[in-house]
CSV table of C-alpha atoms in Angstrom, one decimal:
chain,number,residue,atom,x,y,z
A,181,MET,CA,-13.9,-18.9,15.0
A,182,SER,CA,-13.5,-18.9,11.2
A,183,VAL,CA,-13.9,-15.8,9.1
A,184,HIS,CA,-16.8,-17.5,7.4
A,185,GLU,CA,-18.6,-17.8,10.7
A,186,GLN,CA,-17.7,-14.2,11.6
A,187,GLY,CA,-19.1,-13.1,8.3
A,188,GLN,CA,-22.4,-14.8,8.9
A,189,GLN,CA,-22.7,-13.2,12.3
A,190,ALA,CA,-21.8,-9.8,10.8
A,191,ARG,CA,-24.6,-10.1,8.2
A,192,VAL,CA,-27.1,-10.7,10.9
A,193,ALA,CA,-25.8,-7.7,12.8
A,194,ALA,CA,-25.8,-5.6,9.6
A,195,THR,CA,-29.5,-6.2,9.2
A,196,ALA,CA,-30.2,-4.7,12.6
A,197,LEU,CA,-27.8,-1.8,12.0
A,198,ALA,CA,-29.4,-0.9,8.7
A,199,THR,CA,-32.6,0.2,10.4
A,200,ALA,CA,-31.1,1.6,13.6
A,201,SER,CA,-32.0,5.2,14.3
A,202,ARG,CA,-29.5,7.9,14.4
A,203,SER,CA,-30.0,8.4,18.1
A,204,THR,CA,-29.3,4.7,18.8
A,205,LYS,CA,-26.1,4.8,16.7
A,206,ASP,CA,-25.0,8.0,18.3
A,207,ALA,CA,-25.6,6.5,21.7
A,208,VAL,CA,-23.3,3.6,20.8
A,209,LEU,CA,-20.6,5.9,19.6
A,210,SER,CA,-20.8,8.0,22.8
A,211,ALA,CA,-20.6,4.8,24.9
A,212,MET,CA,-17.6,3.7,22.9
A,213,ALA,CA,-15.9,7.0,23.6
A,214,ASP,CA,-16.7,6.8,27.3
A,215,GLY,CA,-15.5,3.2,27.4
A,216,LEU,CA,-12.1,4.1,25.9
A,217,ARG,CA,-11.6,6.9,28.3
A,218,THR,CA,-12.6,5.0,31.4
A,219,ARG,CA,-10.7,1.9,30.4
A,220,ALA,CA,-7.6,3.6,28.9
A,221,LYS,CA,-5.3,1.8,31.3
A,222,GLU,CA,-6.4,-1.5,29.8
A,223,VAL,CA,-5.8,-0.3,26.3
A,224,LEU,CA,-2.4,1.3,27.2
A,225,ALA,CA,-1.2,-1.9,29.0
A,226,ALA,CA,-2.1,-4.0,25.9
A,227,ASN,CA,-0.3,-1.4,23.7
A,228,ALA,CA,2.8,-1.6,25.9
A,229,GLU,CA,2.9,-5.4,25.2
A,230,ASP,CA,2.8,-4.8,21.5
A,231,LEU,CA,5.5,-2.1,21.6
A,232,ALA,CA,7.8,-4.4,23.6
A,233,VAL,CA,7.3,-7.2,21.1
A,234,GLY,CA,7.8,-4.8,18.2
A,235,ARG,CA,11.1,-3.4,19.6
A,236,ALA,CA,12.4,-6.9,20.2
A,237,ALA,CA,11.5,-7.8,16.6
A,238,GLY,CA,13.4,-4.8,15.3
A,239,LEU,CA,10.4,-2.7,14.0
A,240,SER,CA,11.5,0.6,12.5
A,241,GLU,CA,10.9,3.8,14.4
A,242,ALA,CA,8.2,4.8,11.8
A,243,LEU,CA,6.3,1.6,12.5
A,244,LEU,CA,6.7,1.9,16.2
A,245,ASP,CA,5.3,5.5,16.0
A,246,ARG,CA,2.3,4.2,14.1
A,247,LEU,CA,1.8,1.5,16.7
A,248,ALA,CA,2.3,3.6,19.8
A,249,LEU,CA,-0.6,4.8,21.9
A,250,SER,CA,-0.5,7.4,24.7
A,251,PRO,CA,-3.1,8.8,27.0
A,252,ALA,CA,-3.4,11.8,24.6
A,253,ARG,CA,-3.8,9.5,21.6
A,254,VAL,CA,-6.5,7.4,23.4
A,255,ASP,CA,-8.3,10.7,24.2
A,256,ALA,CA,-8.0,11.7,20.6
A,257,ILE,CA,-9.5,8.4,19.4
A,258,ALA,CA,-12.4,8.9,21.8
A,259,ALA,CA,-12.8,12.4,20.7
A,260,GLY,CA,-12.9,11.2,17.1
A,261,LEU,CA,-15.8,8.9,17.9
A,262,ARG,CA,-17.7,11.8,19.5
A,263,THR,CA,-17.0,13.8,16.3
A,264,VAL,CA,-18.6,11.0,14.2
A,265,ALA,CA,-21.6,10.9,16.6
A,266,ASN,CA,-22.1,14.6,15.9
A,267,LEU,CA,-22.0,14.3,12.1
A,268,PRO,CA,-25.2,13.9,10.1
A,269,ASP,CA,-26.4,10.4,9.5
A,270,PRO,CA,-25.9,9.6,5.8
A,271,VAL,CA,-28.4,6.7,5.8
A,272,GLY,CA,-31.7,7.7,4.2
A,273,GLU,CA,-30.3,10.9,2.7
A,274,VAL,CA,-31.9,11.7,-0.6
A,275,VAL,CA,-29.1,12.2,-3.2
A,276,ARG,CA,-31.5,13.3,-5.9
A,277,GLY,CA,-35.1,12.8,-6.8
A,278,GLY,CA,-38.3,14.3,-8.1
A,279,THR,CA,-41.5,13.6,-9.9
A,280,LEU,CA,-41.2,12.1,-13.4
A,281,PRO,CA,-43.4,13.3,-16.3
A,282,ASN,CA,-45.6,10.2,-15.9
A,283,GLY,CA,-46.2,11.1,-12.2
A,284,LEU,CA,-43.9,8.5,-10.6
A,285,GLU,CA,-42.0,9.8,-7.6
A,286,LEU,CA,-38.3,8.8,-7.9
A,287,ARG,CA,-35.7,9.1,-5.1
A,288,GLN,CA,-32.1,8.0,-4.9
A,289,VAL,CA,-31.3,7.4,-1.2
A,290,ARG,CA,-28.2,6.4,0.7
A,291,VAL,CA,-28.2,2.9,2.2
A,292,PRO,CA,-25.5,1.0,4.1
A,293,LEU,CA,-22.9,-1.0,2.2
A,294,GLY,CA,-23.7,-4.0,4.6
A,295,VAL,CA,-20.6,-5.8,5.9
A,296,VAL,CA,-17.3,-4.0,5.5
A,297,GLY,CA,-13.9,-5.7,5.9
A,298,ILE,CA,-10.9,-3.6,6.8
A,299,ILE,CA,-7.4,-5.0,6.4
A,300,TYR,CA,-4.8,-2.7,8.0
A,301,GLU,CA,-1.3,-2.5,9.5
A,302,ALA,CA,0.1,-1.4,12.8
A,303,ARG,CA,-2.1,1.6,13.7
A,304,PRO,CA,-4.5,0.6,16.5
A,305,ASN,CA,-6.4,3.9,16.2
A,306,VAL,CA,-7.8,2.6,12.9
A,307,THR,CA,-9.6,-0.1,14.9
A,308,ALA,CA,-11.8,2.5,16.7
A,309,ASP,CA,-12.0,4.9,13.7
A,310,ALA,CA,-13.1,2.2,11.3
A,311,ALA,CA,-15.6,0.7,13.8
A,312,GLY,CA,-17.2,4.1,14.6
A,313,LEU,CA,-17.5,5.2,11.0
A,314,CYS,CA,-18.8,1.8,9.7
A,315,LEU,CA,-21.4,1.7,12.6
A,316,LYS,CA,-22.6,5.3,12.0
A,317,ALA,CA,-23.1,4.4,8.3
A,318,GLY,CA,-25.1,1.4,9.3
A,319,ASN,CA,-22.5,-1.2,8.5
A,320,ALA,CA,-21.1,-4.2,10.4
A,321,VAL,CA,-17.3,-4.4,10.2
A,322,LEU,CA,-14.7,-7.2,10.3
A,323,LEU,CA,-11.4,-5.8,11.4
A,324,ARG,CA,-8.2,-7.6,10.4
A,325,GLY,CA,-5.3,-5.7,11.9
A,326,SER,CA,-1.7,-6.7,12.0
A,327,SER,CA,-0.2,-9.2,14.4
A,328,THR,CA,2.1,-6.3,15.6
A,329,ALA,CA,-0.9,-4.6,17.1
A,330,ALA,CA,-2.8,-7.8,18.2
A,331,HIS,CA,-3.0,-7.0,21.9
A,332,SER,CA,-4.0,-3.3,21.3
A,333,ASN,CA,-6.6,-4.2,18.8
A,334,ALA,CA,-8.1,-6.9,21.0
A,335,ALA,CA,-8.3,-4.5,24.0
A,336,ILE,CA,-10.0,-1.8,21.9
A,337,VAL,CA,-12.5,-4.1,20.3
A,338,THR,CA,-13.4,-5.5,23.7
A,339,VAL,CA,-14.3,-2.0,24.9
A,340,LEU,CA,-16.2,-1.3,21.7
A,341,ARG,CA,-18.3,-4.5,21.8
A,342,ASP,CA,-19.1,-3.9,25.4
A,343,ALA,CA,-20.4,-0.5,24.6
A,344,ILE,CA,-22.5,-1.8,21.7
A,345,LYS,CA,-24.1,-4.4,24.0
A,346,VAL,CA,-25.0,-1.8,26.6
A,347,VAL,CA,-27.0,0.2,24.1
A,348,GLY,CA,-28.7,-2.8,22.8
A,349,LEU,CA,-27.4,-3.4,19.3
A,350,PRO,CA,-25.7,-6.7,18.3
A,351,ALA,CA,-22.1,-6.8,19.5
A,352,ASP,CA,-21.2,-8.7,16.3
A,353,ALA,CA,-21.5,-5.4,14.5
A,354,VAL,CA,-17.8,-5.1,15.4
A,355,GLN,CA,-15.6,-8.2,15.2
A,356,LEU,CA,-11.8,-8.7,15.2
A,357,VAL,CA,-10.4,-11.2,12.8
A,358,ASP,CA,-7.6,-13.4,14.0
A,359,ALA,CA,-4.3,-11.8,13.0
A,360,SER,CA,-2.0,-14.7,14.0
A,361,THR,CA,-2.1,-16.4,10.6
A,362,ARG,CA,-2.1,-15.2,7.0
A,363,GLU,CA,-4.9,-17.6,6.2
A,364,SER,CA,-7.4,-15.2,7.8
A,365,VAL,CA,-6.5,-12.5,5.2
A,366,THR,CA,-7.1,-15.0,2.4
A,367,GLU,CA,-10.4,-16.1,3.9
A,368,LEU,CA,-11.5,-12.5,4.2
A,369,MET,CA,-10.5,-11.7,0.6
A,370,ARG,CA,-12.6,-14.8,-0.5
A,371,ALA,CA,-15.7,-14.1,1.6
A,372,ARG,CA,-17.7,-12.9,-1.4
A,373,GLY,CA,-21.4,-13.0,-0.5
A,374,LEU,CA,-20.7,-12.4,3.2
A,375,VAL,CA,-18.5,-9.4,2.9
A,376,ASP,CA,-19.7,-6.6,0.7
A,377,VAL,CA,-16.5,-4.6,0.3
A,378,LEU,CA,-12.9,-4.7,1.5
A,379,ILE,CA,-10.8,-1.7,2.3
A,380,PRO,CA,-7.0,-2.3,2.7
A,381,ARG,CA,-5.0,0.3,4.7
A,382,GLY,CA,-1.3,0.0,4.8
A,383,GLY,CA,1.8,-0.2,2.6
A,384,ALA,CA,2.0,-0.8,-1.1
A,385,SER,CA,2.6,-4.6,-0.7
A,386,LEU,CA,-0.5,-5.1,1.4
A,387,ILE,CA,-2.7,-3.0,-0.9
A,388,ARG,CA,-1.4,-4.8,-4.0
A,389,THR,CA,-2.0,-8.2,-2.5
A,390,VAL,CA,-5.6,-7.4,-1.6
A,391,VAL,CA,-6.4,-5.7,-4.9
A,392,GLU,CA,-4.9,-8.6,-7.0
A,393,ASN,CA,-6.2,-11.5,-4.9
A,394,SER,CA,-9.6,-10.5,-3.5
A,395,THR,CA,-12.9,-11.8,-5.0
A,396,VAL,CA,-14.7,-9.3,-2.7
A,397,PRO,CA,-14.9,-5.8,-4.2
A,398,VAL,CA,-12.1,-3.6,-3.0
A,399,ILE,CA,-11.9,0.2,-2.4
A,400,GLU,CA,-8.2,0.9,-2.9
A,401,THR,CA,-6.6,3.2,-0.4
A,402,GLY,CA,-3.2,3.8,-2.1
A,403,VAL,CA,0.2,4.7,-0.9
A,404,GLY,CA,1.1,8.3,-0.4
A,405,ASN,CA,4.1,9.4,-2.5
A,406,CYS,CA,3.1,13.0,-2.0
A,407,HIS,CA,4.9,15.9,-3.8
A,408,VAL,CA,5.4,19.5,-3.0
A,409,TYR,CA,6.4,21.6,-6.0
A,410,VAL,CA,8.0,25.0,-5.3
A,411,ASP,CA,7.3,27.2,-8.4
A,412,GLN,CA,9.4,30.0,-9.7
A,413,ALA,CA,6.7,32.4,-8.4
A,414,ALA,CA,6.6,30.9,-4.9
A,415,ASP,CA,7.0,32.9,-1.7
A,416,LEU,CA,10.1,31.2,-0.4
A,417,ASP,CA,9.4,31.8,3.3
A,418,GLU,CA,6.0,30.2,2.8
A,419,ALA,CA,7.5,27.4,0.8
A,420,MET,CA,10.0,26.6,3.6
A,421,ALA,CA,7.2,26.4,6.2
A,422,ILE,CA,5.0,24.2,4.0
A,423,VAL,CA,7.8,21.8,3.1
A,424,LEU,CA,9.0,21.4,6.7
A,425,ASN,CA,5.4,20.8,7.9
A,426,ALA,CA,4.6,18.4,5.1
A,427,LYS,CA,7.8,16.3,5.7
A,428,VAL,CA,8.6,16.7,9.4
A,429,GLN,CA,5.4,17.1,11.4
A,430,ARG,CA,4.6,13.4,11.2
A,431,PRO,CA,6.7,11.6,8.6
A,432,SER,CA,5.2,8.1,9.2
A,433,VAL,CA,1.7,8.9,7.7
A,434,CYS,CA,0.5,8.7,4.2
A,435,ASN,CA,-0.1,12.4,3.7
A,436,ALA,CA,3.5,13.4,4.6
A,437,ALA,CA,5.5,14.7,1.7
A,438,GLU,CA,8.0,12.2,0.2
A,439,SER,CA,9.2,14.3,-2.8
A,440,LEU,CA,10.1,17.9,-3.3
A,441,LEU,CA,10.4,19.5,-6.7
A,442,VAL,CA,12.0,23.0,-7.1
A,443,HIS,CA,11.8,25.1,-10.2
A,444,ARG,CA,15.3,25.9,-11.5
A,445,ALA,CA,14.6,29.6,-11.4
A,446,ALA,CA,14.0,29.4,-7.6
A,447,ALA,CA,16.6,26.7,-6.8
A,448,ASP,CA,19.6,29.0,-6.4
A,449,GLU,CA,17.9,31.0,-3.7
A,450,PHE,CA,15.7,28.3,-2.2
A,451,LEU,CA,18.0,25.3,-1.8
A,452,PRO,CA,20.7,27.0,0.2
A,453,ARG,CA,17.9,27.8,2.7
A,454,MET,CA,15.9,24.6,2.5
A,455,LEU,CA,18.7,22.0,2.7
A,456,PRO,CA,20.1,23.2,6.0
A,457,ALA,CA,16.6,23.4,7.5
A,458,LEU,CA,15.9,19.8,6.4
A,459,ARG,CA,19.3,18.7,7.8
A,460,ASP,CA,18.6,20.4,11.1
A,461,ASN,CA,15.3,18.5,11.4
A,462,GLY,CA,16.9,15.2,10.8
A,463,VAL,CA,15.9,14.7,7.2
A,464,THR,CA,18.1,12.7,4.8
A,465,VAL,CA,17.8,14.2,1.3
A,466,HIS,CA,18.1,12.0,-1.8
A,467,GLY,CA,18.7,14.6,-4.5
A,468,SER,CA,19.2,15.1,-8.2
A,469,PRO,CA,22.6,16.4,-9.4
A,470,PRO,CA,21.8,20.1,-8.9
A,471,VAL,CA,20.6,19.3,-5.4
A,472,VAL,CA,23.8,17.3,-4.6
A,473,ALA,CA,25.8,20.3,-5.8
A,474,ALA,CA,23.8,22.7,-3.7
A,475,GLY,CA,24.3,20.5,-0.7
A,476,ALA,CA,28.1,20.3,-1.3
A,477,ALA,CA,28.2,24.1,-1.5
A,478,ALA,CA,26.5,24.3,1.9
A,479,GLY,CA,28.6,21.6,3.4
A,480,ILE,CA,25.8,19.1,3.5
A,481,ARG,CA,26.1,15.6,2.1
A,482,ILE,CA,23.1,14.7,-0.2
A,483,GLU,CA,22.5,11.1,-1.2
A,484,PRO,CA,22.3,10.9,-5.0
A,485,ALA,CA,18.7,10.1,-6.0
A,486,THR,CA,17.7,7.1,-8.1
A,487,SER,CA,14.5,6.4,-9.9
A,488,GLU,CA,13.6,4.1,-7.0
A,489,ASP,CA,14.0,7.0,-4.6
A,490,TYR,CA,11.6,9.2,-6.5
A,491,ALA,CA,9.0,6.4,-6.5
A,492,THR,CA,9.4,5.6,-2.8
A,493,GLU,CA,6.9,6.3,0.0
A,494,TYR,CA,9.5,6.5,2.8
A,495,LEU,CA,7.3,7.0,5.8
A,496,SER,CA,10.5,8.2,7.5
A,497,LEU,CA,12.7,11.3,7.7
A,498,ASP,CA,13.8,10.8,4.1
A,499,LEU,CA,12.9,13.1,1.1
A,500,SER,CA,13.7,12.9,-2.6
A,501,VAL,CA,14.5,16.4,-4.0
A,502,ALA,CA,14.8,17.3,-7.7
A,503,VAL,CA,15.3,20.5,-9.6
A,504,VAL,CA,12.9,20.8,-12.6
A,505,ASP,CA,13.2,23.2,-15.5
A,506,SER,CA,9.5,24.1,-15.7
A,507,ILE,CA,6.0,23.4,-14.3
A,508,ASP,CA,5.6,21.0,-17.3
A,509,ASP,CA,8.6,19.0,-16.0
A,510,ALA,CA,7.1,19.0,-12.5
A,511,ILE,CA,3.8,17.7,-13.7
A,512,THR,CA,5.5,15.1,-15.8
A,513,HIS,CA,7.6,14.0,-12.8
A,514,ILE,CA,4.5,13.6,-10.7
A,515,ARG,CA,2.7,11.6,-13.4
A,516,GLN,CA,5.7,9.3,-13.6
A,517,TYR,CA,6.4,8.8,-9.9
A,518,GLY,CA,3.3,9.9,-8.0
A,519,SER,CA,0.8,7.6,-6.4
A,520,GLY,CA,-2.3,9.7,-7.0
A,521,HIS,CA,-2.6,10.7,-3.3
A,522,THR,CA,-1.8,14.4,-2.7
A,523,GLU,CA,0.3,16.9,-4.6
A,524,ALA,CA,0.9,20.5,-3.6
A,525,ILE,CA,2.1,23.6,-5.4
A,526,VAL,CA,3.6,26.7,-3.7
A,527,THR,CA,3.2,29.7,-6.0
A,528,ARG,CA,1.9,33.3,-6.2
A,529,SER,CA,1.0,32.8,-9.9
A,530,GLN,CA,-2.7,32.1,-10.4
A,531,PRO,CA,-2.1,30.7,-13.9
A,532,ALA,CA,0.5,28.3,-12.6
A,533,ALA,CA,-1.9,27.2,-9.7
A,534,ARG,CA,-4.8,26.8,-12.1
A,535,ARG,CA,-2.7,24.7,-14.5
A,536,PHE,CA,-1.3,22.5,-11.7
A,537,VAL,CA,-4.8,21.9,-10.4
A,538,ALA,CA,-6.1,21.1,-13.8
A,539,GLU,CA,-3.3,18.8,-15.0
A,540,VAL,CA,-2.3,16.9,-11.8
A,541,ASP,CA,-4.4,13.8,-11.5
A,542,SER,CA,-4.5,13.0,-7.8
A,543,ALA,CA,-7.1,12.5,-5.1
A,544,ALA,CA,-6.2,15.9,-3.6
A,545,VAL,CA,-4.4,18.8,-5.2
A,546,ILE,CA,-3.4,21.6,-2.8
A,547,VAL,CA,-2.4,25.2,-3.5
A,548,ASN,CA,-0.1,27.0,-1.0
A,549,ALA,CA,-0.7,24.6,1.9
A,550,SER,CA,0.8,21.4,3.4
A,551,THR,CA,0.0,18.0,2.1
A,552,ARG,CA,-0.8,17.1,5.7
A,553,PHE,CA,-4.3,18.6,5.3
A,554,THR,CA,-5.5,15.6,3.2
A,555,ASP,CA,-7.3,14.0,6.1
A,556,GLY,CA,-10.9,13.3,6.8
A,557,GLU,CA,-10.9,15.2,10.1
A,558,GLU,CA,-9.1,18.2,8.6
A,559,PHE,CA,-11.6,18.3,5.8
A,560,GLY,CA,-14.5,18.3,8.3
A,561,PHE,CA,-15.6,14.7,7.6
A,562,GLY,CA,-14.8,13.4,11.0
A,563,ALA,CA,-12.5,10.4,11.4
A,564,GLU,CA,-11.8,8.8,8.0
A,565,ILE,CA,-11.7,5.2,6.9
A,566,GLY,CA,-8.8,5.9,4.6
A,567,ILE,CA,-7.6,7.9,1.6
A,568,SER,CA,-8.9,6.4,-1.6
A,569,THR,CA,-6.6,6.8,-4.6
A,570,GLN,CA,-8.9,5.0,-7.1
A,571,LYS,CA,-11.6,6.6,-9.2
A,572,LEU,CA,-14.6,4.3,-8.7
A,573,HIS,CA,-17.1,4.7,-5.8
A,574,ALA,CA,-14.8,7.0,-3.7
A,575,ARG,CA,-11.8,9.2,-4.1
A,576,GLY,CA,-9.9,11.1,-1.4
A,577,PRO,CA,-10.6,11.0,2.3
A,578,MET,CA,-13.4,8.5,2.9
A,579,GLY,CA,-15.9,9.7,5.5
A,580,LEU,CA,-19.5,8.6,6.2
A,581,PRO,CA,-21.1,9.2,2.8
A,582,GLU,CA,-18.3,7.0,1.2
A,583,LEU,CA,-19.3,4.1,3.4
A,584,THR,CA,-22.8,4.0,1.9
A,585,SER,CA,-24.3,2.9,-1.4
A,586,THR,CA,-27.6,4.0,-2.8
A,587,LYS,CA,-30.9,2.5,-4.0
A,588,TYR,CA,-33.8,4.0,-5.9
A,589,VAL,CA,-37.2,4.2,-4.3
A,590,VAL,CA,-40.0,4.6,-6.8
A,591,THR,CA,-43.5,5.4,-5.7
A,592,GLY,CA,-46.5,5.2,-8.0
A,593,ASN,CA,-50.2,5.4,-7.9
A,594,GLY,CA,-51.2,2.3,-9.8
A,595,HIS,CA,-48.8,3.0,-12.5
A,596,VAL,CA,-48.2,0.4,-15.2
A,597,ARG,CA,-45.8,0.6,-18.1
């Protein structure tokens, strides 16, 4: 089936979803969660096929980690759907309103976007997360995952569509776009009039391709070159824990730290402690000259950093590290190399924290905590559709409200102008 035909079916389904009650949508989400749990063996068997193909094709460990499912991860996906079911329904929410001086009643209310297209790489959990969030917000969704996760995505979508049919909504509310050819991506990007918005999730190349070539409006979920800046007034024990969590806990995701900046006044004490800890956790450091020197003094080889290293979203156990002379230099470095995703400062100085928050222009700015907290679930939004790094429509973790638009409802009593 062509993307055009799928888009037409999605528009019909979106019409039914737009007026579905919260109880009906929540029943679908619960049925989806139950289906994933009871049919987990099917999903895991399909995922095993994808992993075998991926290993044979030489996929990196980072990509294999993103691709891999386990019983615990399937349970987490199902739990995420239940979390979304328990969240308030944004559709119909009054954003603002009141009675105008002429007696007209004016309300701005949330409405579904309509048909949402998601283009994403590797991670099959996105298939269920995106479907659940879009459906709760009253949208139909066209899912175009990567060929590396084709079996996993097909198995998950089969479970989801079966759950939708059981509750009585159109199964075409969730559709999987063929991932075997690149033409399907082009068709999706050119489906203006059928698809209301596209959301790309993946690496810089994918996002750039969609942004530059789509005639459908795009919500840009950018790459995560996230920074941790250790200020001269930092608690160094706290800084150690934050850096290790931000880099090591799950390095293959977009909110993992990719760059560490250390104030020169803290570097002599901090680097001799931090560098061995990074080495012991398998991290390869790409460092500025002072970092290379500190590594040599500790018997640790540090890769000399280039401008490309500072600009890279590694998604692996690699970290660029630089010593900066001031908070001004840290902010300048982030402006030059950052991707507008998440930046963190570790400091006990309130003036430094306030300045960092005010001057760093990213979707999330964090004080004395790990970059790993930039996440829809961690923020209490439920499963997210992505982290938007743009400034129009949505910015930061995109939960349910960000998957709606608004319209104005005006009620009069025979008013004429």
